[in-house]
Short mmCIF file of C-alpha atoms in Angstrom, two decimals:
data_model
loop_
_atom_site.label_atom_id
_atom_site.label_comp_id
_atom_site.label_asym_id
_atom_site.label_seq_id
_atom_site.Cartn_x
_atom_site.Cartn_y
_atom_site.Cartn_z
CA UNK G 1 39.98 -13.85 -29.76
CA UNK G 2 36.37 -14.54 -28.81
CA UNK G 3 37.16 -14.31 -25.10
CA UNK G 4 38.82 -10.91 -25.60
CA UNK G 5 35.73 -9.59 -27.38
CA UNK G 6 33.45 -10.79 -24.59
CA UNK G 7 35.79 -9.31 -21.97
CA UNK G 8 35.74 -5.86 -23.58
CA UNK G 9 31.99 -5.94 -24.31
CA UNK G 10 30.44 -7.58 -21.25
CA UNK G 11 26.88 -7.22 -22.60
CA UNK G 12 27.70 -9.28 -25.70
CA UNK G 13 27.96 -12.66 -23.99
CA UNK G 14 24.44 -12.58 -22.44
CA UNK G 15 23.08 -11.40 -25.80
CA UNK G 16 24.80 -14.26 -27.62
CA UNK G 17 23.81 -17.17 -25.41
CA UNK G 18 20.34 -15.95 -24.48
CA UNK G 19 19.34 -15.23 -28.08
CA UNK G 20 20.75 -18.60 -29.13
CA UNK G 21 18.81 -20.41 -26.41
CA UNK G 22 15.52 -18.68 -27.29
CA UNK G 23 15.87 -19.24 -31.03
CA UNK G 24 16.94 -22.86 -30.60
CA UNK G 25 13.90 -23.53 -28.40
CA UNK G 26 11.60 -21.84 -30.92
CA UNK G 27 13.03 -23.74 -33.88
CA UNK G 28 12.76 -27.02 -32.02
CA UNK G 29 9.12 -26.32 -31.12
CA UNK G 30 8.34 -25.37 -34.73
CA UNK G 31 9.56 -28.76 -35.97
CA UNK G 32 7.72 -30.63 -33.24
CA UNK G 33 4.49 -28.83 -34.22
CA UNK G 34 5.10 -28.98 -37.97
CA UNK G 35 1.67 -30.55 -38.52
CA UNK G 36 0.11 -27.36 -37.13
CA UNK G 37 1.82 -24.53 -39.04
CA UNK G 38 -0.22 -21.81 -37.33
CA UNK G 39 0.86 -22.83 -33.85
CA UNK G 40 4.43 -23.55 -34.95
CA UNK G 41 4.63 -20.10 -36.53
CA UNK G 42 3.26 -18.52 -33.38
CA UNK G 43 5.79 -20.21 -31.09
CA UNK G 44 8.68 -19.37 -33.40
CA UNK G 45 7.59 -15.73 -33.50
CA UNK G 46 7.42 -15.62 -29.70
CA UNK G 47 10.90 -17.13 -29.53
CA UNK G 48 12.14 -14.41 -31.88
CA UNK G 49 10.62 -11.74 -29.65
CA UNK G 50 12.10 -13.40 -26.56
CA UNK G 51 15.53 -13.37 -28.22
CA UNK G 52 15.31 -9.56 -28.15
CA UNK G 53 13.50 -8.98 -24.87
CA UNK G 54 15.46 -11.42 -22.70
CA UNK G 55 18.96 -9.89 -23.17
CA UNK G 56 17.57 -6.37 -22.75
CA UNK G 57 15.72 -7.33 -19.56
CA UNK G 58 18.80 -9.16 -18.32
CA UNK G 59 20.88 -5.99 -18.62
CA UNK G 60 18.26 -4.02 -16.68
CA UNK G 61 18.27 -6.63 -13.94
CA UNK G 62 22.07 -6.58 -13.82
CA UNK G 63 22.28 -2.78 -13.59
CA UNK G 64 19.71 -2.57 -10.79
CA UNK G 65 21.06 -5.69 -9.01
CA UNK G 66 17.68 -7.45 -9.06
CA UNK G 67 19.09 -10.95 -9.52
CA UNK G 68 17.27 -13.70 -7.64
CA UNK G 69 20.44 -15.65 -6.82
CA UNK G 70 22.27 -14.25 -3.78
CA UNK G 71 26.04 -14.52 -3.69
CA UNK G 72 27.42 -16.17 -0.57
CA UNK G 73 29.95 -13.95 1.19
CA UNK G 74 33.30 -15.70 1.14
CA UNK G 75 36.32 -14.69 3.22
CA UNK G 76 39.72 -15.79 2.00
CA UNK G 77 42.79 -15.91 4.21
CA UNK G 78 45.72 -14.32 2.42
CA UNK G 79 49.36 -15.08 3.10
CA UNK G 80 51.20 -11.81 2.86
CA UNK G 81 54.78 -11.38 1.80
CA UNK G 82 57.21 -9.60 4.14
CA UNK G 83 56.51 -5.86 4.16
CA UNK G 84 59.38 -3.40 3.94
CA UNK G 85 59.08 -1.45 7.17
CA UNK G 86 61.03 1.35 8.75
CA UNK G 87 62.44 1.62 12.24
CA UNK G 88 59.09 2.69 13.60
CA UNK G 89 57.77 -0.82 12.83
CA UNK G 90 60.86 -2.48 14.25
CA UNK G 91 62.02 -4.26 11.10
CA UNK G 92 65.30 -3.50 9.28
CA UNK G 93 65.46 -3.40 5.51
CA UNK G 94 66.51 -6.82 4.17
CA UNK G 95 69.86 -7.09 2.49
CA UNK G 96 69.80 -6.92 -1.27
CA UNK G 97 66.54 -4.96 -1.38
CA UNK G 98 68.13 -2.18 -3.41
CA UNK G 99 69.19 -4.60 -6.12
CA UNK G 100 65.75 -6.19 -6.15
CA UNK G 101 64.00 -2.88 -6.62
CA UNK G 102 66.46 -1.84 -9.29
CA UNK G 103 65.63 -4.98 -11.21
CA UNK G 104 61.92 -4.28 -10.75
CA UNK G 105 62.29 -0.77 -12.15
CA UNK G 106 64.23 -2.08 -15.12
CA UNK G 107 61.53 -4.69 -15.78
CA UNK G 108 58.83 -2.02 -15.60
CA UNK G 109 60.72 0.11 -18.12
CA UNK G 110 60.98 -2.88 -20.44
CA UNK G 111 57.26 -3.46 -20.12
CA UNK G 112 56.61 0.15 -21.09
CA UNK G 113 58.75 -0.27 -24.19
CA UNK G 114 57.24 -3.60 -25.28
CA UNK G 115 53.80 -3.52 -26.92
CA UNK G 116 50.97 -4.20 -24.52
CA UNK G 117 49.02 -7.35 -25.44
CA UNK G 118 45.86 -5.95 -23.88
CA UNK G 119 45.95 -2.96 -26.24
CA UNK G 120 46.32 -5.25 -29.25
CA UNK G 121 43.43 -7.41 -28.07
CA UNK G 122 41.29 -4.34 -27.60
CA UNK G 123 42.06 -3.18 -31.14
CA UNK G 124 41.04 -6.59 -32.51
CA UNK G 125 37.82 -6.53 -30.51
CA UNK G 126 37.05 -3.04 -31.75
CA UNK G 127 37.76 -4.15 -35.34
CA UNK G 128 35.25 -6.97 -35.02
CA UNK G 129 32.70 -4.53 -33.61
CA UNK G 130 33.27 -2.18 -36.57
CA UNK G 131 32.77 -5.07 -39.01
CA UNK G 132 29.52 -5.86 -37.23
CA UNK G 133 28.32 -2.27 -37.74
CA UNK G 134 29.31 -2.35 -41.42
CA UNK G 135 27.48 -5.64 -42.06
CA UNK G 136 24.35 -4.38 -40.30
CA UNK G 137 24.43 -1.15 -42.30
CA UNK G 138 24.72 -3.04 -45.59
CA UNK G 139 21.79 -5.29 -44.73
CA UNK G 140 19.66 -2.32 -43.64
CA UNK G 141 20.41 -0.51 -46.89
CA UNK G 142 19.54 -3.65 -48.83
CA UNK G 143 16.23 -3.96 -46.98
CA UNK G 144 15.41 -0.32 -47.64
CA UNK G 145 16.17 -0.73 -51.35
CA UNK G 146 13.91 -3.77 -51.52
CA UNK G 147 11.09 -1.83 -49.92
CA UNK G 148 11.53 1.09 -52.32
CA UNK G 149 11.61 -1.24 -55.33
CA UNK G 150 8.48 -3.00 -54.16
CA UNK G 151 6.71 0.31 -53.64
CA UNK G 152 7.76 1.43 -57.11
CA UNK G 153 6.47 -1.83 -58.59
CA UNK G 154 3.08 -1.24 -57.00
CA UNK G 155 2.95 2.38 -58.13
CA UNK G 156 3.71 1.46 -61.75
CA UNK G 157 1.17 -1.37 -61.89
CA UNK G 158 -2.03 -1.06 -63.89
CA UNK G 159 -5.46 -1.75 -62.37
CA UNK G 160 -7.34 -4.86 -63.45
CA UNK G 161 -11.07 -4.61 -64.03
CA UNK G 162 -11.81 -8.13 -65.26
CA UNK G 163 -15.28 -8.95 -64.02
CA UNK G 164 -14.69 -12.53 -62.86
CA UNK G 165 -11.59 -11.52 -60.86
CA UNK G 166 -13.47 -8.72 -59.13
CA UNK G 167 -16.25 -11.15 -58.22
CA UNK G 168 -13.71 -13.62 -56.86
CA UNK G 169 -12.15 -10.88 -54.70
CA UNK G 170 -15.50 -10.10 -53.09
CA UNK G 171 -16.28 -13.78 -52.51
CA UNK G 172 -12.86 -14.43 -50.95
CA UNK G 173 -13.26 -11.43 -48.63
CA UNK G 174 -16.56 -12.84 -47.42
CA UNK G 175 -15.06 -16.29 -46.75
CA UNK G 176 -12.11 -14.92 -44.77
CA UNK G 177 -14.08 -12.21 -42.97
CA UNK G 178 -12.11 -9.29 -44.43
CA UNK G 179 -13.80 -5.91 -44.74
CA UNK G 180 -10.94 -3.82 -46.15
CA UNK G 181 -11.03 -2.64 -49.74
CA UNK G 182 -8.77 -4.79 -51.90
CA UNK G 183 -7.24 -3.46 -55.10
CA UNK G 184 -6.10 -5.77 -57.90
CA UNK G 185 -3.45 -4.74 -60.43
CA UNK G 186 -1.06 -6.30 -62.95
CA UNK G 187 2.61 -5.77 -63.70
CA UNK G 188 5.03 -7.38 -66.12
CA UNK G 189 7.64 -7.71 -63.34
CA UNK G 190 5.38 -9.89 -61.19
CA UNK G 191 5.91 -13.64 -61.38
CA UNK G 192 3.63 -15.41 -58.96
CA UNK G 193 0.62 -13.46 -57.68
CA UNK G 194 1.60 -11.47 -54.59
CA UNK G 195 0.02 -9.02 -52.20
CA UNK G 196 1.31 -5.61 -51.07
CA UNK G 197 0.08 -5.12 -47.53
CA UNK G 198 1.68 -1.77 -46.66
CA UNK G 199 -1.35 0.47 -46.72
CA UNK G 200 -4.44 -0.68 -48.57
CA UNK G 201 -4.06 -4.35 -49.62
CA UNK G 202 -3.21 -4.74 -53.30
CA UNK G 203 -3.10 -8.07 -55.11
CA UNK G 204 -0.55 -7.91 -57.91
CA UNK G 205 -0.77 -10.28 -60.89
CA UNK G 206 1.25 -10.91 -64.01
CA UNK G 207 -0.47 -9.81 -67.26
CA UNK G 208 -0.69 -13.44 -68.40
CA UNK G 209 -2.37 -14.45 -65.15
CA UNK G 210 -4.84 -11.59 -65.38
CA UNK G 211 -5.98 -12.88 -68.77
CA UNK G 212 -6.63 -16.43 -67.55
CA UNK G 213 -10.15 -17.52 -66.88
CA UNK G 214 -11.42 -19.65 -64.06
CA UNK G 215 -11.05 -22.91 -66.01
CA UNK G 216 -7.27 -22.59 -66.28
CA UNK G 217 -6.57 -21.01 -62.91
CA UNK G 218 -8.27 -21.49 -59.57
CA UNK G 219 -8.66 -17.79 -58.85
CA UNK G 220 -10.54 -18.34 -55.63
CA UNK G 221 -7.63 -20.33 -54.15
CA UNK G 222 -5.06 -17.75 -55.27
CA UNK G 223 -6.98 -14.80 -53.86
CA UNK G 224 -7.77 -16.62 -50.60
CA UNK G 225 -4.08 -17.42 -50.16
CA UNK G 226 -3.03 -13.81 -50.65
CA UNK G 227 -5.77 -12.36 -48.47
CA UNK G 228 -4.78 -14.86 -45.76
CA UNK G 229 -1.36 -13.18 -45.67
CA UNK G 230 -3.13 -9.87 -45.03
CA UNK G 231 -5.37 -11.39 -42.37
CA UNK G 232 -2.40 -12.96 -40.56
CA UNK G 233 -0.24 -9.80 -40.84
CA UNK G 234 2.63 -11.85 -42.26
CA UNK G 235 4.21 -8.72 -43.74
CA UNK G 236 4.75 -7.32 -40.23
CA UNK G 237 6.19 -10.59 -38.97
CA UNK G 238 8.48 -10.86 -41.99
CA UNK G 239 9.71 -7.30 -41.60
CA UNK G 240 10.49 -7.88 -37.93
CA UNK G 241 12.52 -10.98 -38.81
CA UNK G 242 14.37 -9.03 -41.51
CA UNK G 243 15.24 -6.25 -39.07
CA UNK G 244 16.52 -8.77 -36.53
CA UNK G 245 18.81 -10.28 -39.17
CA UNK G 246 20.10 -6.80 -39.97
CA UNK G 247 20.81 -6.04 -36.31
CA UNK G 248 22.43 -9.39 -35.48
CA UNK G 249 23.91 -10.68 -38.74
CA UNK G 250 26.38 -12.92 -36.89
CA UNK G 251 23.59 -15.04 -35.38
CA UNK G 252 23.08 -18.02 -37.75
CA UNK G 253 19.90 -19.14 -36.03
CA UNK G 254 18.29 -15.82 -36.98
CA UNK G 255 18.76 -16.53 -40.68
CA UNK G 256 17.26 -19.97 -40.22
CA UNK G 257 14.38 -18.52 -38.20
CA UNK G 258 13.57 -15.98 -40.91
CA UNK G 259 13.43 -18.70 -43.58
CA UNK G 260 11.39 -20.97 -41.31
CA UNK G 261 8.84 -18.22 -40.59
CA UNK G 262 8.27 -17.68 -44.32
CA UNK G 263 7.75 -21.42 -44.91
CA UNK G 264 5.31 -21.75 -42.01
CA UNK G 265 3.34 -18.69 -43.12
CA UNK G 266 2.89 -20.21 -46.60
CA UNK G 267 1.60 -23.45 -45.11
CA UNK G 268 -0.73 -21.56 -42.77
CA UNK G 269 -2.18 -19.67 -45.75
CA UNK G 270 -2.64 -22.99 -47.56
CA UNK G 271 -4.69 -24.10 -44.55
CA UNK G 272 -6.89 -21.03 -44.98
CA UNK G 273 -7.46 -21.90 -48.63
CA UNK G 274 -8.53 -25.46 -47.83
CA UNK G 275 -10.64 -24.27 -44.88
CA UNK G 276 -12.49 -21.89 -47.21
CA UNK G 277 -13.84 -24.88 -49.14
CA UNK G 278 -11.47 -25.12 -52.13
CA UNK G 279 -10.66 -28.47 -53.69
CA UNK G 280 -7.20 -29.79 -52.90
CA UNK G 281 -6.52 -31.11 -56.41
CA UNK G 282 -7.36 -27.88 -58.22
CA UNK G 283 -5.36 -25.82 -55.72
CA UNK G 284 -2.32 -28.08 -56.07
CA UNK G 285 -2.58 -27.86 -59.89
CA UNK G 286 -2.71 -24.08 -59.63
CA UNK G 287 0.41 -23.93 -57.46
CA UNK G 288 2.36 -26.08 -59.91
CA UNK G 289 1.40 -23.79 -62.79
CA UNK G 290 2.64 -20.56 -61.18
CA UNK G 291 6.09 -18.97 -61.59
CA UNK G 292 8.10 -18.59 -58.36
CA UNK G 293 8.40 -14.99 -57.27
CA UNK G 294 11.32 -15.41 -54.87
CA UNK G 295 11.38 -15.25 -51.09
CA UNK G 296 10.40 -11.83 -49.80
CA UNK G 297 8.89 -10.68 -46.54
CA UNK G 298 7.73 -7.30 -47.82
CA UNK G 299 5.27 -8.66 -50.40
CA UNK G 300 4.22 -12.28 -49.68
CA UNK G 301 3.63 -14.33 -52.83
CA UNK G 302 1.66 -17.51 -53.52
CA UNK G 303 4.78 -19.38 -54.69
CA UNK G 304 8.15 -18.17 -53.44
CA UNK G 305 10.43 -20.98 -54.66
CA UNK G 306 10.28 -24.36 -56.37
CA UNK G 307 12.29 -25.90 -53.53
CA UNK G 308 9.52 -25.68 -50.96
CA UNK G 309 6.68 -26.10 -53.44
CA UNK G 310 6.93 -29.89 -53.59
CA UNK G 311 6.41 -30.24 -49.86
CA UNK G 312 3.43 -27.90 -49.93
CA UNK G 313 1.76 -29.76 -52.79
CA UNK G 314 2.38 -33.13 -51.11
CA UNK G 315 0.91 -31.82 -47.87
CA UNK G 316 -2.19 -30.51 -49.66
CA UNK G 317 -2.82 -33.67 -51.69
CA UNK G 318 -2.34 -35.93 -48.65
CA UNK G 319 -4.95 -33.82 -46.82
CA UNK G 320 -2.61 -32.98 -43.96
CA UNK G 321 -3.83 -29.41 -43.67
CA UNK G 322 -4.91 -28.38 -40.19
CA UNK G 323 -7.12 -25.65 -38.78
CA UNK G 324 -5.90 -22.16 -39.71
CA UNK G 325 -6.90 -20.81 -36.29
CA UNK G 326 -4.61 -21.30 -33.30
CA UNK G 327 -7.30 -20.83 -30.66
CA UNK G 328 -7.50 -18.23 -27.90
CA UNK G 329 -6.49 -20.58 -25.09
CA UNK G 330 -3.45 -21.82 -27.01
CA UNK G 331 -2.37 -18.28 -27.85
CA UNK G 332 -2.68 -17.11 -24.24
CA UNK G 333 -0.83 -20.17 -22.93
CA UNK G 334 1.98 -19.68 -25.46
CA UNK G 335 2.37 -16.00 -24.60
CA UNK G 336 2.38 -16.69 -20.85
CA UNK G 337 4.90 -19.52 -21.22
CA UNK G 338 7.23 -17.44 -23.38
CA UNK G 339 6.96 -14.50 -20.99
CA UNK G 340 7.71 -16.63 -17.93
CA UNK G 341 10.74 -18.19 -19.60
CA UNK G 342 12.10 -14.80 -20.68
CA UNK G 343 11.63 -13.28 -17.22
CA UNK G 344 13.04 -16.37 -15.51
CA UNK G 345 16.21 -16.33 -17.63
CA UNK G 346 16.66 -12.60 -17.12
CA UNK G 347 16.32 -12.77 -13.31
CA UNK G 348 18.35 -15.99 -12.90
CA UNK G 349 21.60 -14.19 -12.14
CA UNK G 350 23.63 -13.56 -9.03
CA UNK G 351 23.36 -10.33 -7.12
CA UNK G 352 26.63 -8.67 -6.09
CA UNK G 353 27.67 -9.66 -2.58
CA UNK G 354 27.20 -6.98 0.09
CA UNK G 355 30.21 -4.91 1.03
CA UNK G 356 29.64 -5.36 4.76
CA UNK G 357 30.69 -8.84 5.79
CA UNK G 358 32.96 -10.77 8.11
CA UNK G 359 36.43 -9.26 8.28
CA UNK G 360 39.55 -11.26 9.10
CA UNK G 361 42.76 -9.47 10.03
CA UNK G 362 46.18 -10.91 9.39
CA UNK G 363 49.12 -9.06 10.91
CA UNK G 364 52.49 -9.65 9.32
CA UNK G 365 55.53 -7.66 10.42
CA UNK G 366 53.54 -4.56 11.23
CA UNK G 367 51.27 -4.59 8.15
CA UNK G 368 47.56 -5.28 8.52
CA UNK G 369 45.63 -7.10 5.82
CA UNK G 370 41.84 -6.92 6.10
CA UNK G 371 39.86 -9.37 3.96
CA UNK G 372 36.24 -8.51 3.22
CA UNK G 373 33.67 -10.58 1.38
CA UNK G 374 34.36 -8.74 -1.86
CA UNK G 375 37.44 -6.58 -1.21
CA UNK G 376 40.93 -6.70 0.24
CA UNK G 377 42.23 -3.70 2.19
CA UNK G 378 45.98 -3.30 2.77
CA UNK G 379 47.16 -1.01 5.53
CA UNK G 380 50.84 -0.32 5.92
CA UNK G 381 53.64 1.98 4.77
CA UNK G 382 55.51 1.79 1.46
CA UNK G 383 59.22 2.67 1.75
CA UNK G 384 61.84 3.45 -0.85
CA UNK G 385 65.31 1.75 -0.87
CA UNK G 386 66.54 4.36 1.65
CA UNK G 387 63.82 3.39 4.15
CA UNK G 388 62.03 6.68 3.49
CA UNK G 389 58.25 6.94 2.89
CA UNK G 390 57.53 6.61 -0.85
CA UNK G 391 54.61 8.96 -1.44
CA UNK G 392 54.50 8.33 -5.20
CA UNK G 393 54.79 4.54 -4.96
CA UNK G 394 52.66 2.41 -7.27
CA UNK G 395 50.94 -0.59 -5.71
CA UNK G 396 50.19 -3.47 -8.08
CA UNK G 397 47.87 -6.35 -7.05
CA UNK G 398 48.71 -9.66 -8.69
CA UNK G 399 46.32 -12.66 -8.80
CA UNK G 400 47.19 -15.51 -6.47
#
């Protein structure tokens, strides 16, 4: 079944194995560099981009025949069967030829009556393709609904004018080097504090959190974490991963990559909080006291789930946080390496062999068979059972 799908959609196989290779390499690198979440996130994001660019570039290379691997022209000697020839070729019609051709015609008629397996396979392949389109459409609609609900949540929120929170916002902006105007609001539908980054950044709190003072909640850590999401543009990265899952829902590594990107972005924002000078113990206590908001890429939250919270708190208390900056040299080296790998995979394919090559002629009872590097030319005369030229004869080539 899988082979039939790949045979009918030739572009699907390069997309499948190239995207799998890129994502597997990115996931492996992210676990190797798990102590440096910023760099691990960066490599995984580049692998996600390469999973899109490499198959597209590979198709362009294939269409323009730019492959770097040249096909060696190969000439195959063919053994031809006796050719039915007329008197002008000096060969009489073999005895029993009429019966043989009658049986062939009867077999062809039976083949026309029986269902063609190729047609059935094509219908199955087309059915799978239709299911792919349906699944992608459902996921895209779901993503759109999530965006609309998030936008409605922000529009229905009420502004918060608590003095100590406003002061904390300004101090956090100065520590992270952010100059944009940040709005802070509250909504009863918000669990953990989250930030809406589409447009002007807006930090959304629950009403109970907005009423807490600085003794019960480390507001500086919370605000620094949310503003770090804005500084890192995690909402754009998350949306890109969501769109990739919608386009290729059958790729399991994409779902894993999306979840892994969210986890690494949370750890990278934790690094920003610690780098801004906040105490590890108070920040860990604050994380444990917040309500999980749920995993979402459209509005990053401080706490997305209890499952990954234990690892984050352990990492913070054990002082395993690293620098929140990846470094210019590292970023350039990662981009160049990912680009070279993508281009190398795309161009590592064989060019079609040239049509002009060595020709070998085999003469058999008056028929001439010419074998080219990539084609076989038959020259002769097709005769009917009465040794007359068959102008409407059908020639069928069978694999050897």
